């Protein structure tokens, strides 16, 4: 990890919401990220937000514009998925308790923040270090047939387990990663394939990802992280951060984590939903 990334880990506060499932709205964690990012941009601390959702299907903005997306939304809801559109980059991603989500909420640093690859690289290095004890090589680079494809697909043995996206504000930004920790990667990829099969009827092939079920796997399938792989991985991420934190951050004597009031987050979820809703 380079000096800049190392410095940012030193001052990173951890917000662990792995088991905080009290608010079922799938946009709640994205709304919380949005508000935390505003605070970070005003001089607040950098944050690592770790969270899960029990059953949701999160579309990208481009997905929401596909010709038959309303039909696909209804199909997903009939299977008890909560459907939402996120305000960061990337394409469709299914969420469940086997998927760990990490948001790095960081202040902009002028010249250093001219290229988004630096931000993605920090997330890649964090995940790579968290998986160091598995003894496996974590590769980066687009995996053909994977859902939510991108240059920073993370994979082991050629199968994707993680995707990275970002959301930028005026004075801070959020790097978001989903990590498929438990269960079947193939089943999740098949679900996304079926979504596009319906939603993209009448669209050009270049308008949406061509998803193949065999492209994706979970850490449970790829590594020796077997039982409770989600918590095992999340704990490893926290250990990496804590190993780099300064004594003052570890002792809580520096900037404390400022959490917005529940009503603020709920209001932001409404704002995000109205701004990015599926047009029926």
mmCIF file of C-alpha atoms in Angstrom, residues 16-179:
data_model
loop_
_atom_site.group_PDB
_atom_site.id
_atom_site.type_symbol
_atom_site.label_atom_id
_atom_site.label_comp_id
_atom_site.label_asym_id
_atom_site.label_seq_id
_atom_site.Cartn_x
_atom_site.Cartn_y
_atom_site.Cartn_z
ATOM 1 C CA UNK A 16 -19.540 -1.667 11.586
ATOM 2 C CA UNK A 17 -23.197 -2.221 10.648
ATOM 3 C CA UNK A 18 -22.827 -5.866 9.603
ATOM 4 C CA UNK A 19 -25.619 -6.942 11.948
ATOM 5 C CA UNK A 20 -27.638 -3.723 12.034
ATOM 6 C CA UNK A 21 -30.691 -4.818 10.060
ATOM 7 C CA UNK A 22 -33.236 -2.672 11.886
ATOM 8 C CA UNK A 23 -34.045 -0.521 8.826
ATOM 9 C CA UNK A 24 -35.130 -2.663 5.881
ATOM 10 C CA UNK A 25 -35.047 0.071 3.220
ATOM 11 C CA UNK A 26 -32.350 -0.932 0.707
ATOM 12 C CA UNK A 27 -31.485 2.726 0.104
ATOM 13 C CA UNK A 28 -30.830 3.393 3.796
ATOM 14 C CA UNK A 29 -27.082 2.553 3.678
ATOM 15 C CA UNK A 30 -26.652 4.618 0.509
ATOM 16 C CA UNK A 31 -28.441 7.547 2.156
ATOM 17 C CA UNK A 32 -26.265 7.150 5.246
ATOM 18 C CA UNK A 33 -23.155 7.148 3.034
ATOM 19 C CA UNK A 34 -24.368 10.320 1.338
ATOM 20 C CA UNK A 35 -24.787 12.166 4.641
ATOM 21 C CA UNK A 36 -21.544 10.849 6.128
ATOM 22 C CA UNK A 37 -19.732 11.944 2.972
ATOM 23 C CA UNK A 38 -21.088 15.479 3.338
ATOM 24 C CA UNK A 39 -19.782 15.582 6.904
ATOM 25 C CA UNK A 40 -16.380 14.239 5.837
ATOM 26 C CA UNK A 41 -16.241 16.929 3.155
ATOM 27 C CA UNK A 42 -16.737 19.570 5.850
ATOM 28 C CA UNK A 43 -13.751 18.370 7.851
ATOM 29 C CA UNK A 44 -15.191 15.255 9.465
ATOM 30 C CA UNK A 45 -13.281 11.982 9.709
ATOM 31 C CA UNK A 46 -12.696 9.439 6.969
ATOM 32 C CA UNK A 47 -14.889 6.379 7.507
ATOM 33 C CA UNK A 48 -15.050 2.711 6.573
ATOM 34 C CA UNK A 49 -18.734 1.732 6.607
ATOM 35 C CA UNK A 50 -19.309 -2.048 6.589
ATOM 36 C CA UNK A 51 -22.871 -3.244 6.051
ATOM 37 C CA UNK A 52 -25.262 -5.879 4.684
ATOM 38 C CA UNK A 53 -28.862 -6.102 3.485
ATOM 39 C CA UNK A 54 -31.018 -9.240 3.809
ATOM 40 C CA UNK A 55 -32.547 -9.294 0.315
ATOM 41 C CA UNK A 56 -32.335 -6.523 -2.265
ATOM 42 C CA UNK A 57 -31.613 -5.995 -5.937
ATOM 43 C CA UNK A 58 -29.743 -2.753 -6.565
ATOM 44 C CA UNK A 59 -29.817 -1.386 -10.095
ATOM 45 C CA UNK A 60 -27.422 1.072 -11.657
ATOM 46 C CA UNK A 61 -28.768 4.217 -13.288
ATOM 47 C CA UNK A 62 -28.288 2.792 -16.812
ATOM 48 C CA UNK A 63 -30.188 -0.355 -15.820
ATOM 49 C CA UNK A 64 -33.179 1.753 -14.802
ATOM 50 C CA UNK A 65 -33.478 3.048 -18.374
ATOM 51 C CA UNK A 66 -33.780 -0.361 -20.072
ATOM 52 C CA UNK A 67 -36.997 -0.839 -22.120
ATOM 53 C CA UNK A 68 -38.695 -3.477 -19.929
ATOM 54 C CA UNK A 69 -37.230 -2.569 -16.558
ATOM 55 C CA UNK A 70 -40.657 -2.154 -14.956
ATOM 56 C CA UNK A 71 -41.556 -5.737 -15.866
ATOM 57 C CA UNK A 72 -38.275 -6.944 -14.365
ATOM 58 C CA UNK A 73 -38.840 -4.890 -11.227
ATOM 59 C CA UNK A 74 -42.231 -6.513 -10.690
ATOM 60 C CA UNK A 75 -40.711 -9.956 -11.274
ATOM 61 C CA UNK A 76 -38.016 -9.305 -8.656
ATOM 62 C CA UNK A 77 -40.531 -7.968 -6.153
ATOM 63 C CA UNK A 78 -42.656 -11.100 -6.646
ATOM 64 C CA UNK A 79 -39.619 -13.011 -5.338
ATOM 65 C CA UNK A 80 -39.418 -10.742 -2.270
ATOM 66 C CA UNK A 81 -36.481 -8.649 -3.455
ATOM 67 C CA UNK A 82 -36.531 -4.993 -2.533
ATOM 68 C CA UNK A 83 -35.585 -3.129 -5.706
ATOM 69 C CA UNK A 84 -33.748 0.196 -5.671
ATOM 70 C CA UNK A 85 -31.478 2.343 -7.837
ATOM 71 C CA UNK A 86 -28.191 3.537 -6.385
ATOM 72 C CA UNK A 87 -26.598 6.910 -7.012
ATOM 73 C CA UNK A 88 -23.081 5.558 -7.558
ATOM 74 C CA UNK A 89 -21.641 4.054 -10.708
ATOM 75 C CA UNK A 90 -21.889 0.450 -11.790
ATOM 76 C CA UNK A 91 -24.647 -1.930 -12.840
ATOM 77 C CA UNK A 92 -27.086 -4.342 -11.184
ATOM 78 C CA UNK A 93 -26.045 -6.170 -7.993
ATOM 79 C CA UNK A 94 -28.095 -8.543 -5.801
ATOM 80 C CA UNK A 95 -27.616 -8.168 -2.043
ATOM 81 C CA UNK A 96 -28.208 -10.657 0.749
ATOM 82 C CA UNK A 97 -26.611 -11.595 4.057
ATOM 83 C CA UNK A 98 -23.801 -13.382 2.222
ATOM 84 C CA UNK A 99 -22.694 -10.146 0.544
ATOM 85 C CA UNK A 100 -20.485 -7.749 2.515
ATOM 86 C CA UNK A 101 -20.579 -4.104 1.437
ATOM 87 C CA UNK A 102 -17.730 -1.711 2.195
ATOM 88 C CA UNK A 103 -17.889 2.063 1.750
ATOM 89 C CA UNK A 104 -14.692 4.079 2.102
ATOM 90 C CA UNK A 105 -15.752 7.679 2.728
ATOM 91 C CA UNK A 106 -12.772 9.943 2.149
ATOM 92 C CA UNK A 107 -11.975 13.667 1.851
ATOM 93 C CA UNK A 108 -10.732 14.941 -1.489
ATOM 94 C CA UNK A 109 -7.060 15.846 -1.516
ATOM 95 C CA UNK A 110 -6.873 18.244 -4.461
ATOM 96 C CA UNK A 111 -4.159 17.135 -6.911
ATOM 97 C CA UNK A 112 -4.126 13.568 -5.598
ATOM 98 C CA UNK A 113 -7.789 13.064 -6.481
ATOM 99 C CA UNK A 114 -7.693 13.867 -10.186
ATOM 100 C CA UNK A 115 -8.034 10.226 -11.204
ATOM 101 C CA UNK A 116 -10.544 7.765 -9.782
ATOM 102 C CA UNK A 117 -8.205 4.762 -10.228
ATOM 103 C CA UNK A 118 -6.269 5.872 -7.149
ATOM 104 C CA UNK A 119 -9.446 5.566 -5.072
ATOM 105 C CA UNK A 120 -10.267 2.131 -6.476
ATOM 106 C CA UNK A 121 -6.682 1.044 -5.860
ATOM 107 C CA UNK A 122 -7.038 1.812 -2.158
ATOM 108 C CA UNK A 123 -10.112 -0.443 -1.920
ATOM 109 C CA UNK A 124 -8.332 -3.166 -3.880
ATOM 110 C CA UNK A 125 -5.334 -3.061 -1.547
ATOM 111 C CA UNK A 126 -7.566 -3.171 1.545
ATOM 112 C CA UNK A 127 -9.417 -6.259 0.296
ATOM 113 C CA UNK A 128 -6.184 -7.867 -0.881
ATOM 114 C CA UNK A 129 -4.635 -7.414 2.567
ATOM 115 C CA UNK A 130 -7.763 -8.743 4.286
ATOM 116 C CA UNK A 131 -7.444 -11.952 2.248
ATOM 117 C CA UNK A 132 -3.679 -12.277 2.668
ATOM 118 C CA UNK A 133 -3.974 -15.189 5.093
ATOM 119 C CA UNK A 134 -5.805 -17.289 2.491
ATOM 120 C CA UNK A 135 -2.547 -17.481 0.536
ATOM 121 C CA UNK A 136 -4.424 -16.823 -2.709
ATOM 122 C CA UNK A 137 -3.729 -14.163 -5.318
ATOM 123 C CA UNK A 138 -6.432 -11.505 -5.669
ATOM 124 C CA UNK A 139 -6.400 -10.245 -9.249
ATOM 125 C CA UNK A 140 -7.929 -7.054 -10.636
ATOM 126 C CA UNK A 141 -9.255 -6.535 -14.144
ATOM 127 C CA UNK A 142 -12.567 -6.995 -15.906
ATOM 128 C CA UNK A 143 -13.945 -10.542 -15.878
ATOM 129 C CA UNK A 144 -15.899 -11.437 -19.013
ATOM 130 C CA UNK A 145 -19.483 -12.384 -18.202
ATOM 131 C CA UNK A 146 -19.481 -10.978 -14.670
ATOM 132 C CA UNK A 147 -22.281 -8.733 -13.444
ATOM 133 C CA UNK A 148 -21.493 -5.099 -12.638
ATOM 134 C CA UNK A 149 -18.353 -5.373 -14.804
ATOM 135 C CA UNK A 150 -15.420 -2.975 -14.637
ATOM 136 C CA UNK A 151 -11.657 -2.564 -14.760
ATOM 137 C CA UNK A 152 -11.530 -3.162 -11.009
ATOM 138 C CA UNK A 153 -13.354 -6.474 -10.881
ATOM 139 C CA UNK A 154 -11.576 -8.468 -8.173
ATOM 140 C CA UNK A 155 -11.190 -12.175 -8.822
ATOM 141 C CA UNK A 156 -9.519 -15.376 -7.690
ATOM 142 C CA UNK A 157 -8.701 -18.076 -10.249
ATOM 143 C CA UNK A 158 -10.525 -16.059 -12.908
ATOM 144 C CA UNK A 159 -13.860 -15.838 -11.088
ATOM 145 C CA UNK A 160 -15.159 -12.508 -9.820
ATOM 146 C CA UNK A 161 -16.074 -12.056 -6.169
ATOM 147 C CA UNK A 162 -16.008 -8.261 -5.835
ATOM 148 C CA UNK A 163 -16.982 -5.141 -7.758
ATOM 149 C CA UNK A 164 -16.084 -1.522 -7.010
ATOM 150 C CA UNK A 165 -17.929 1.718 -7.791
ATOM 151 C CA UNK A 166 -17.778 5.295 -6.564
ATOM 152 C CA UNK A 167 -19.825 8.367 -5.748
ATOM 153 C CA UNK A 168 -18.170 11.799 -5.760
ATOM 154 C CA UNK A 169 -19.278 14.960 -3.972
ATOM 155 C CA UNK A 170 -17.716 18.416 -4.063
ATOM 156 C CA UNK A 171 -15.322 17.899 -1.144
ATOM 157 C CA UNK A 172 -15.372 14.154 -0.447
ATOM 158 C CA UNK A 173 -16.123 10.871 -2.155
ATOM 159 C CA UNK A 174 -17.291 7.312 -1.510
ATOM 160 C CA UNK A 175 -15.649 4.171 -2.874
ATOM 161 C CA UNK A 176 -18.133 1.298 -2.598
ATOM 162 C CA UNK A 177 -17.393 -2.412 -2.942
ATOM 163 C CA UNK A 178 -19.628 -5.460 -2.805
ATOM 164 C CA UNK A 179 -17.906 -8.677 -1.766
#
